[in-house]
Tab-separated table of C-alpha atoms in Angstrom:
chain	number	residue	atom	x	y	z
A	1	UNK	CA	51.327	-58.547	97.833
A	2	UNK	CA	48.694	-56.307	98.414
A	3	UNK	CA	49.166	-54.742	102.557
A	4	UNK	CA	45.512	-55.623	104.790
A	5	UNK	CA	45.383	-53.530	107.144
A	6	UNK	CA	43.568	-53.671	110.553
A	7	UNK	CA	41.469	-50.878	111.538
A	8	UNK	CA	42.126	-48.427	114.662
A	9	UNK	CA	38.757	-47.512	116.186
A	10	UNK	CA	38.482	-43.928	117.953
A	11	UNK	CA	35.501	-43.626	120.469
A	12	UNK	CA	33.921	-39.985	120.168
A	13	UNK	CA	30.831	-38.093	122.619
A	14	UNK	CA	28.930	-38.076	119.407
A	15	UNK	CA	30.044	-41.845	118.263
A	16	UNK	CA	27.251	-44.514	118.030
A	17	UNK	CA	27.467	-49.005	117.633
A	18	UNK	CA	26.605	-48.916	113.366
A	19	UNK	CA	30.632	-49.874	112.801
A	20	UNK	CA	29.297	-53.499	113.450
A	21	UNK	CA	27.987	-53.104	110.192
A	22	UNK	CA	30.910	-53.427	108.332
A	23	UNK	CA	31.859	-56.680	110.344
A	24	UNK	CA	34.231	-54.639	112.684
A	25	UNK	CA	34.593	-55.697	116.328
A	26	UNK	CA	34.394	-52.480	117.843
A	27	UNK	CA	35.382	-52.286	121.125
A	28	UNK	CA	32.384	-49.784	122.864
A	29	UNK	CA	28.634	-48.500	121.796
A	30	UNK	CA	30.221	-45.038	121.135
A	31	UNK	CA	32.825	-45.701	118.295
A	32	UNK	CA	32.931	-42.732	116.395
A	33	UNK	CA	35.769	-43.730	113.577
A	34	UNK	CA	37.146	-46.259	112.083
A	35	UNK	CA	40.589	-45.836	110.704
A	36	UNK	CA	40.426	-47.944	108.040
A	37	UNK	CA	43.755	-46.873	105.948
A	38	UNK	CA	46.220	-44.782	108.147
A	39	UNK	CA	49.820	-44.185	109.410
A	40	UNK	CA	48.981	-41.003	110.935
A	41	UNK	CA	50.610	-40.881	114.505
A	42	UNK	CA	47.060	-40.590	116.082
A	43	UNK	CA	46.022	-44.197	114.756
A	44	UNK	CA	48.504	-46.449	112.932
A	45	UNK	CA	46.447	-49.229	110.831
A	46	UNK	CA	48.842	-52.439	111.619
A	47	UNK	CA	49.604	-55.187	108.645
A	48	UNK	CA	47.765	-58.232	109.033
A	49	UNK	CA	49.487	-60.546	106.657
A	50	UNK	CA	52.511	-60.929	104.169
A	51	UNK	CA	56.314	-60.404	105.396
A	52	UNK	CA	55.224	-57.221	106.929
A	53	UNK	CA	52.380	-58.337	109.315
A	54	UNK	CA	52.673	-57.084	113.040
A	55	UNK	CA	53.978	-53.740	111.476
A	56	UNK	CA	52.188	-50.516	111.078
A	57	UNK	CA	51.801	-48.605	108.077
A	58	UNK	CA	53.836	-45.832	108.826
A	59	UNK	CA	56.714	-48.489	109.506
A	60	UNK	CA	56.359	-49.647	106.064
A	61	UNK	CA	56.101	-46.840	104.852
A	62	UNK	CA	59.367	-45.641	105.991
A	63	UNK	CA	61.484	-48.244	105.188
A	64	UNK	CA	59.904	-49.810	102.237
A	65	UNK	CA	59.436	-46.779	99.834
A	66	UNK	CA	59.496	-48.877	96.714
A	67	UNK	CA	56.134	-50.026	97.436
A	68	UNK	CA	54.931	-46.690	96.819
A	69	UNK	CA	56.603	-45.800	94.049
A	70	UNK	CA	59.636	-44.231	96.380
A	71	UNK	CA	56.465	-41.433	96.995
A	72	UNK	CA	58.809	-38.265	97.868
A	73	UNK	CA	57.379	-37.391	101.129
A	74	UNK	CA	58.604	-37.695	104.426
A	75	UNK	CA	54.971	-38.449	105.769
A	76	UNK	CA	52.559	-40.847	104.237
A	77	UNK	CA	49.918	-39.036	102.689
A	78	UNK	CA	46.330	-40.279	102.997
A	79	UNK	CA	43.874	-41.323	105.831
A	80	UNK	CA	40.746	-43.311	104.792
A	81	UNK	CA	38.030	-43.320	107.254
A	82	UNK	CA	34.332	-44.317	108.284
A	83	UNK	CA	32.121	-42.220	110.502
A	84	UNK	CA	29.483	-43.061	112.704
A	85	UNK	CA	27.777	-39.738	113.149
A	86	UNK	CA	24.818	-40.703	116.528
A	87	UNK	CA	25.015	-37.503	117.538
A	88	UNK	CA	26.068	-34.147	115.220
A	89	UNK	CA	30.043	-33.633	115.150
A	90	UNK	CA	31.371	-30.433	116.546
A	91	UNK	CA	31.275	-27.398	113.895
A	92	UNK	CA	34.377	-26.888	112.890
A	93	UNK	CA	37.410	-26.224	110.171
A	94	UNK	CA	40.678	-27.412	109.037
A	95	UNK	CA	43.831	-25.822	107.504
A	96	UNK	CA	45.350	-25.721	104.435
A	97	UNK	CA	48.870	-26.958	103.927
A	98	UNK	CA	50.659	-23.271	104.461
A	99	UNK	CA	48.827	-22.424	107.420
A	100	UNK	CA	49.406	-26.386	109.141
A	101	UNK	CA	53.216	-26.477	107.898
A	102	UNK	CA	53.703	-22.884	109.712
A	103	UNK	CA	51.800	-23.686	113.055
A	104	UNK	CA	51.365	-26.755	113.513
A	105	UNK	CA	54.807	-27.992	113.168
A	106	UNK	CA	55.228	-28.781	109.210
A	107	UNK	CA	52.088	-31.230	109.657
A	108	UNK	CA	49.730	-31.667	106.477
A	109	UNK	CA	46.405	-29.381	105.919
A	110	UNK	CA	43.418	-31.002	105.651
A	111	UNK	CA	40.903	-31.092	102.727
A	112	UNK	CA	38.245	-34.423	102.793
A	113	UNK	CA	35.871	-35.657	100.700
A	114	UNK	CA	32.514	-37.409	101.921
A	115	UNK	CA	30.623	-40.244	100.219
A	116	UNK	CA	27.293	-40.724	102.109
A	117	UNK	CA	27.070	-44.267	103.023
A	118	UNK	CA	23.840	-43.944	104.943
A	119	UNK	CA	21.714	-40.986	106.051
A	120	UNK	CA	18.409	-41.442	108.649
A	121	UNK	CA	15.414	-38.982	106.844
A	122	UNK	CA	15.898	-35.178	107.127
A	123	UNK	CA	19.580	-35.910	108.085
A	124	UNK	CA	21.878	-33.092	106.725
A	125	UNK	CA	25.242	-31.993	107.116
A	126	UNK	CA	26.666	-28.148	107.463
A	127	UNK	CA	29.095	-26.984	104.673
A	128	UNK	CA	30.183	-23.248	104.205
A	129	UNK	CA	28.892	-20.065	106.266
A	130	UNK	CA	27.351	-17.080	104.572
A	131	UNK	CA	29.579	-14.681	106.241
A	132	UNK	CA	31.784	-12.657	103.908
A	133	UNK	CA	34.878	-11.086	105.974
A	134	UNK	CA	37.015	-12.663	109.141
A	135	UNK	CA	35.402	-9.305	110.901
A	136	UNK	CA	32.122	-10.360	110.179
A	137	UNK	CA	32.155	-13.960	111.506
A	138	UNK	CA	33.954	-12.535	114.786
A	139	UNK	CA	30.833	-9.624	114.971
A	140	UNK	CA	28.667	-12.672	114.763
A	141	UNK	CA	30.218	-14.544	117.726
A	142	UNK	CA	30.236	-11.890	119.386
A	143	UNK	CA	26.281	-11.489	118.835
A	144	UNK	CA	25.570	-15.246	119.364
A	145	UNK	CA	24.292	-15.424	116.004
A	146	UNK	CA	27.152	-17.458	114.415
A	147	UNK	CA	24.505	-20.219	114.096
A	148	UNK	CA	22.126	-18.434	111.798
A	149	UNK	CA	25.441	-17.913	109.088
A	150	UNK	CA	25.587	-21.841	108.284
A	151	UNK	CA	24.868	-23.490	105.456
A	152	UNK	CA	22.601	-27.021	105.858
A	153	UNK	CA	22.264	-29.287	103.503
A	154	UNK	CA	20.055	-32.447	103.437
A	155	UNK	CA	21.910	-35.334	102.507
A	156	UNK	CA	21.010	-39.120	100.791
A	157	UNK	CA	22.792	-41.834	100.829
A	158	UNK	CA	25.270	-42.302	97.799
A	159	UNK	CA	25.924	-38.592	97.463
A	160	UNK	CA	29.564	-37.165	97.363
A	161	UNK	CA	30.934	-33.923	98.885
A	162	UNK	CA	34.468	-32.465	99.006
A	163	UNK	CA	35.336	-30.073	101.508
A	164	UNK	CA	38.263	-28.272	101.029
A	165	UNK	CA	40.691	-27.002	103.674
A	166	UNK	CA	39.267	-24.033	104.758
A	167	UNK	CA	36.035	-24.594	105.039
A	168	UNK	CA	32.881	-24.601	108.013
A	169	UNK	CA	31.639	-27.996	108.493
A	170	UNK	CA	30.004	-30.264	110.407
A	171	UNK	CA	28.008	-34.092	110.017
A	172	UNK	CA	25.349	-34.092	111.537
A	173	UNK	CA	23.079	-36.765	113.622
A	174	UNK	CA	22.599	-40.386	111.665
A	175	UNK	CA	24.769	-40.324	109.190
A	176	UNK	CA	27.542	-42.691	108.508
A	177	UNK	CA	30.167	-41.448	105.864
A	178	UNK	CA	33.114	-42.935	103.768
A	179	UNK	CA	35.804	-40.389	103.881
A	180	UNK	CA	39.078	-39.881	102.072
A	181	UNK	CA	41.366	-36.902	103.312
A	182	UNK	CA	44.949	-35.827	103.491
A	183	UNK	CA	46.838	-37.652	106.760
A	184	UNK	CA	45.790	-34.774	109.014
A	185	UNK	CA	44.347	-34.836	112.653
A	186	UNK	CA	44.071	-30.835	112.810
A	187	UNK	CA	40.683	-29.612	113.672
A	188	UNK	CA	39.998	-25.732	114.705
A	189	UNK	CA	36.587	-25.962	116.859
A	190	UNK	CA	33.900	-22.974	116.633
A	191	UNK	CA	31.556	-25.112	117.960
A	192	UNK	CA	30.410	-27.893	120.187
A	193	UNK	CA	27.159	-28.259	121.903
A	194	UNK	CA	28.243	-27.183	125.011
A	195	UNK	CA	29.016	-30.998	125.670
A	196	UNK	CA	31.243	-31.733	127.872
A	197	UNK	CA	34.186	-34.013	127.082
A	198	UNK	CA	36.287	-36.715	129.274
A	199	UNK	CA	39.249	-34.594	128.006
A	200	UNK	CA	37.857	-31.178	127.522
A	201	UNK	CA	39.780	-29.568	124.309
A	202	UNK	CA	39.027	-25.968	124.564
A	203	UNK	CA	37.607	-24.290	121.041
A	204	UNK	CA	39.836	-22.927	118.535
A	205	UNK	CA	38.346	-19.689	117.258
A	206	UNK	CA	41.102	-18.077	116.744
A	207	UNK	CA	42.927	-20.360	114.669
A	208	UNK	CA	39.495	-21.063	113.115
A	209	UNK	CA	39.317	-17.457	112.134
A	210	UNK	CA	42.462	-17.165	110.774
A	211	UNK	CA	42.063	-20.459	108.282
A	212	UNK	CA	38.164	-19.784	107.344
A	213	UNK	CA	37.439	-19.382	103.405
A	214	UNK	CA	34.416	-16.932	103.122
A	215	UNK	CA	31.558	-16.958	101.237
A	216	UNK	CA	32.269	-20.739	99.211
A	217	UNK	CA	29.616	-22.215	97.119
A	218	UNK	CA	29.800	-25.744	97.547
A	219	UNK	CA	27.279	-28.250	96.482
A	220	UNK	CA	27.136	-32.270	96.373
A	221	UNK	CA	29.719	-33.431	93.638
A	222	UNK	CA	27.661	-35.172	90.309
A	223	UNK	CA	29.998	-38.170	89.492
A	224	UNK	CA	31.446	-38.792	85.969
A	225	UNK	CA	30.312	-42.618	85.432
A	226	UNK	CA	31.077	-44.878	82.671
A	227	UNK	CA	30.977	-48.602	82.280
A	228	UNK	CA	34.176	-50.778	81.926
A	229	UNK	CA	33.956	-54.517	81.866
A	230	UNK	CA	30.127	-54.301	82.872
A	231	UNK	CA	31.197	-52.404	86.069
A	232	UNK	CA	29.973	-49.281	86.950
A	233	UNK	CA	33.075	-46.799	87.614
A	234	UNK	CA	32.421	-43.149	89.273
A	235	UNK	CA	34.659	-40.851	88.957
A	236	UNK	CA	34.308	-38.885	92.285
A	237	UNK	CA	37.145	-36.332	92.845
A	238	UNK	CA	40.640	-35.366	91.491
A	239	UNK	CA	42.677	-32.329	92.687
A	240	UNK	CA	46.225	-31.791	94.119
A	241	UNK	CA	45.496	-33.465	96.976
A	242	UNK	CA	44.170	-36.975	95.583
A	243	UNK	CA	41.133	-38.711	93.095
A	244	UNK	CA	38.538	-40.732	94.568
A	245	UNK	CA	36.846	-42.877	92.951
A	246	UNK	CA	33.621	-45.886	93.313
A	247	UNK	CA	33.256	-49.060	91.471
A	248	UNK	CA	30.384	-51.116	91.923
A	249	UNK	CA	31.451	-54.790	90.470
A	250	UNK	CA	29.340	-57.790	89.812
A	251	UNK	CA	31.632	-60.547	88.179
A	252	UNK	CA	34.964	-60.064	87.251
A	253	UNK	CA	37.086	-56.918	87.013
A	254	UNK	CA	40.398	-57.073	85.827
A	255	UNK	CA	41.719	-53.761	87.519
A	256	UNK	CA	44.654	-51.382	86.107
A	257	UNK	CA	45.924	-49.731	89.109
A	258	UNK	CA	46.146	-46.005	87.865
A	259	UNK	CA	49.256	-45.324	90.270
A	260	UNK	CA	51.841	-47.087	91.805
A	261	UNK	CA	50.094	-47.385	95.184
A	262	UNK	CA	46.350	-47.251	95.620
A	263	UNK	CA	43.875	-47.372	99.107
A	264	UNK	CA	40.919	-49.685	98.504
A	265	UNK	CA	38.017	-50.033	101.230
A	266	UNK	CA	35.278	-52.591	100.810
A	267	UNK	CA	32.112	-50.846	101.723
A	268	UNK	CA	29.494	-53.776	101.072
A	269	UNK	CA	29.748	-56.931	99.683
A	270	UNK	CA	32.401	-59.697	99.247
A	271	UNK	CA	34.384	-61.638	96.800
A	272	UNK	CA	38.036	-62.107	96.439
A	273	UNK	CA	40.860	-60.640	94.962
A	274	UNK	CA	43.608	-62.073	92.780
A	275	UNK	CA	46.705	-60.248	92.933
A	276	UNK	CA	49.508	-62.019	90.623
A	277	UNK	CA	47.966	-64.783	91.147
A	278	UNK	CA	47.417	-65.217	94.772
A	279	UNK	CA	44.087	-65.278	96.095
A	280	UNK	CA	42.996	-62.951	98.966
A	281	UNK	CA	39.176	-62.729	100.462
A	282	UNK	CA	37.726	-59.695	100.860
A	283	UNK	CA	34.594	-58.905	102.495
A	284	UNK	CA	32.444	-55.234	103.246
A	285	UNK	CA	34.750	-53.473	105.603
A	286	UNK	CA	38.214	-54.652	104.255
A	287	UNK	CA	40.772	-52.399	103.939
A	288	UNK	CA	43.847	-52.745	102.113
A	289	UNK	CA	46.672	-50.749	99.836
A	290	UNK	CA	48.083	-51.851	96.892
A	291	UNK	CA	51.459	-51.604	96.533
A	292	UNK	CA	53.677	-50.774	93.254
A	293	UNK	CA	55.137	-54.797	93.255
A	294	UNK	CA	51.024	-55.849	92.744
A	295	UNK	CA	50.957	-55.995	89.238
A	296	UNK	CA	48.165	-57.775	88.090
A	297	UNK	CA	44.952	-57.844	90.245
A	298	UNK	CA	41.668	-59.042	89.925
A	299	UNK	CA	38.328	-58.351	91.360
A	300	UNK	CA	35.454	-61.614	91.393
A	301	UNK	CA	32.189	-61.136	93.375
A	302	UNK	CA	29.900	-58.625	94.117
A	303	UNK	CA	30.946	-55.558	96.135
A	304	UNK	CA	31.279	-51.837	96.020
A	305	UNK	CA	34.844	-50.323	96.482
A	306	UNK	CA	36.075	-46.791	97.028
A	307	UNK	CA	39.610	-46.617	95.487
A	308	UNK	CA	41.343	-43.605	96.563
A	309	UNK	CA	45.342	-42.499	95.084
A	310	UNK	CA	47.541	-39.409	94.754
């Protein structure tokens, strides 16, 4: 039986009201995230139906391994998320896996990957600096130029980006973006407005410094699509850390789950889902994992998903 999950909702200085969209209750006009998939310790998604329901994630995680394939790690290792972006995020950078397991008590790095869900015109997003050297970057500080060393890109809705750990970034004002990232709450600030926060959380440059990768040429990924069953199936991402990838379904897709556990999100849409022959509704903003016991599932309606595994 495939685990529905129910969303944990973060409220953020920059966070805006377009969560409603995705037929989320959210509980203020300045939700920044919605934690669709997660058993991170900063926002446990809790089990809505099945034997399991009332328990979160994590829980599940920990004492059911067999329906993730008994995953060998201690930690569950994905966080799906949807960010309403009113105001620009804080520029900032996250850490790989060696840096995070040495300082920040054996936690996971963090490298993400974006899928524009919706953009307003001349929106863009900052990924990268020009800087070459540590040195540089800190003479640039220094000179209050840091600023002038990023790299903007204008962004459309439907476009993919993967930032690894390691790199400068930042979404900016009205966007709202699908992401899929390692289970990781670690953010080094260089950057933030000068806004002041409820909880002020002092900047991180030195850490920041320390994890920065100079001089990367990143660009907007171009999917690898191909039709299967009359679906159209992008292929976004695949690394070490996990594969991402879109279907767009009208009709019927019987679905081979490519791993023994996989994180599906609804992101517009609605139909329902067979799953060994149980029927499930699923509408845009569902959330759900599948575990190893669901066997045979099947998609019927018109929706786009974003299917993310290890």
């Amino acid at each position: 039986m495939p685990l529905f999950l129910k969303p944990v909702f973060h409220d953020k200085i920059w966070g805006g009201n377009k969560l409603k969209q995705f037929n989320y209750d959210i509980p203020s006009e300045s939700v920044g995230e919605c934690w669709g998939i997660s058993a991170h310790p900063n926002g446990k998604s809790m089990i809505l139906n099945g034997p399991y329901a009332g328990q979160t994630l994590d829980q599940v995680w920990t004492q059911h391994r067999e329906l993730f394939g008994d995953f060998p790690s201690k930690d569950f290792p994905l966080l799906c998320k949807i960010v309403d972006a009113k105001e620009p995020l804080s520029i900032h950078v996250h850490p790989d896996d060696s840096y995070a397991y040495e300082y920040e008590n054996g936690q996971y790095g963090k490298s993400e990957c974006w899928y524009i869900i919706d953009a307003e015109e001349d929106a863009e997003v900052i990924i990268g600096t020009s800087v070459n050297s540590k040195e540089e970057l800190e003479e640039q500080i220094e000179q209050d130029k840091f600023m002038e060393t990023l790299k903007k890109v204008n962004v459309q809705p439907g476009e993919f980006y993967f930032i690894p750990a390691g790199t400068v970034h930042s979404i900016g004002a009205g966007i709202t973006v699908y992401e899929t990232m390692q289970s990781s709450d670690i953010t080094y600030r260089l950057y933030d407005y000068d806004r002041e926060r409820d909880q002020p959380s002092s900047l991180n440059i030195d850490k920041a410094l320390d994890v920065i990768q100079y001089s990367q040429e990143l660009s907007s990924i171009v999917p690898e699509n191909e039709i299967i069953e009359n679906h159209k199936c992008s292929h976004i991402v695949s690394n070490d850390f996990f594969t991402m990838v879109k279907w767009e379904v009208s009709g019927t897709l019987n679905y081979m789950k490519p791993r023994e556990f996989c994180l599906v999100s609804v992101l517009n849409g609605d139909g329902q889902m067979i799953v060994d022959g149980e029927i499930f509704k699923i509408q845009k903003g569902s959330n759900f994992v599948l575990t190893s016991e669901d066997l045979d599932s099947v998609f019927e309606g018109d929706f786009t998903l974003i299917i993310s595994y290890i």
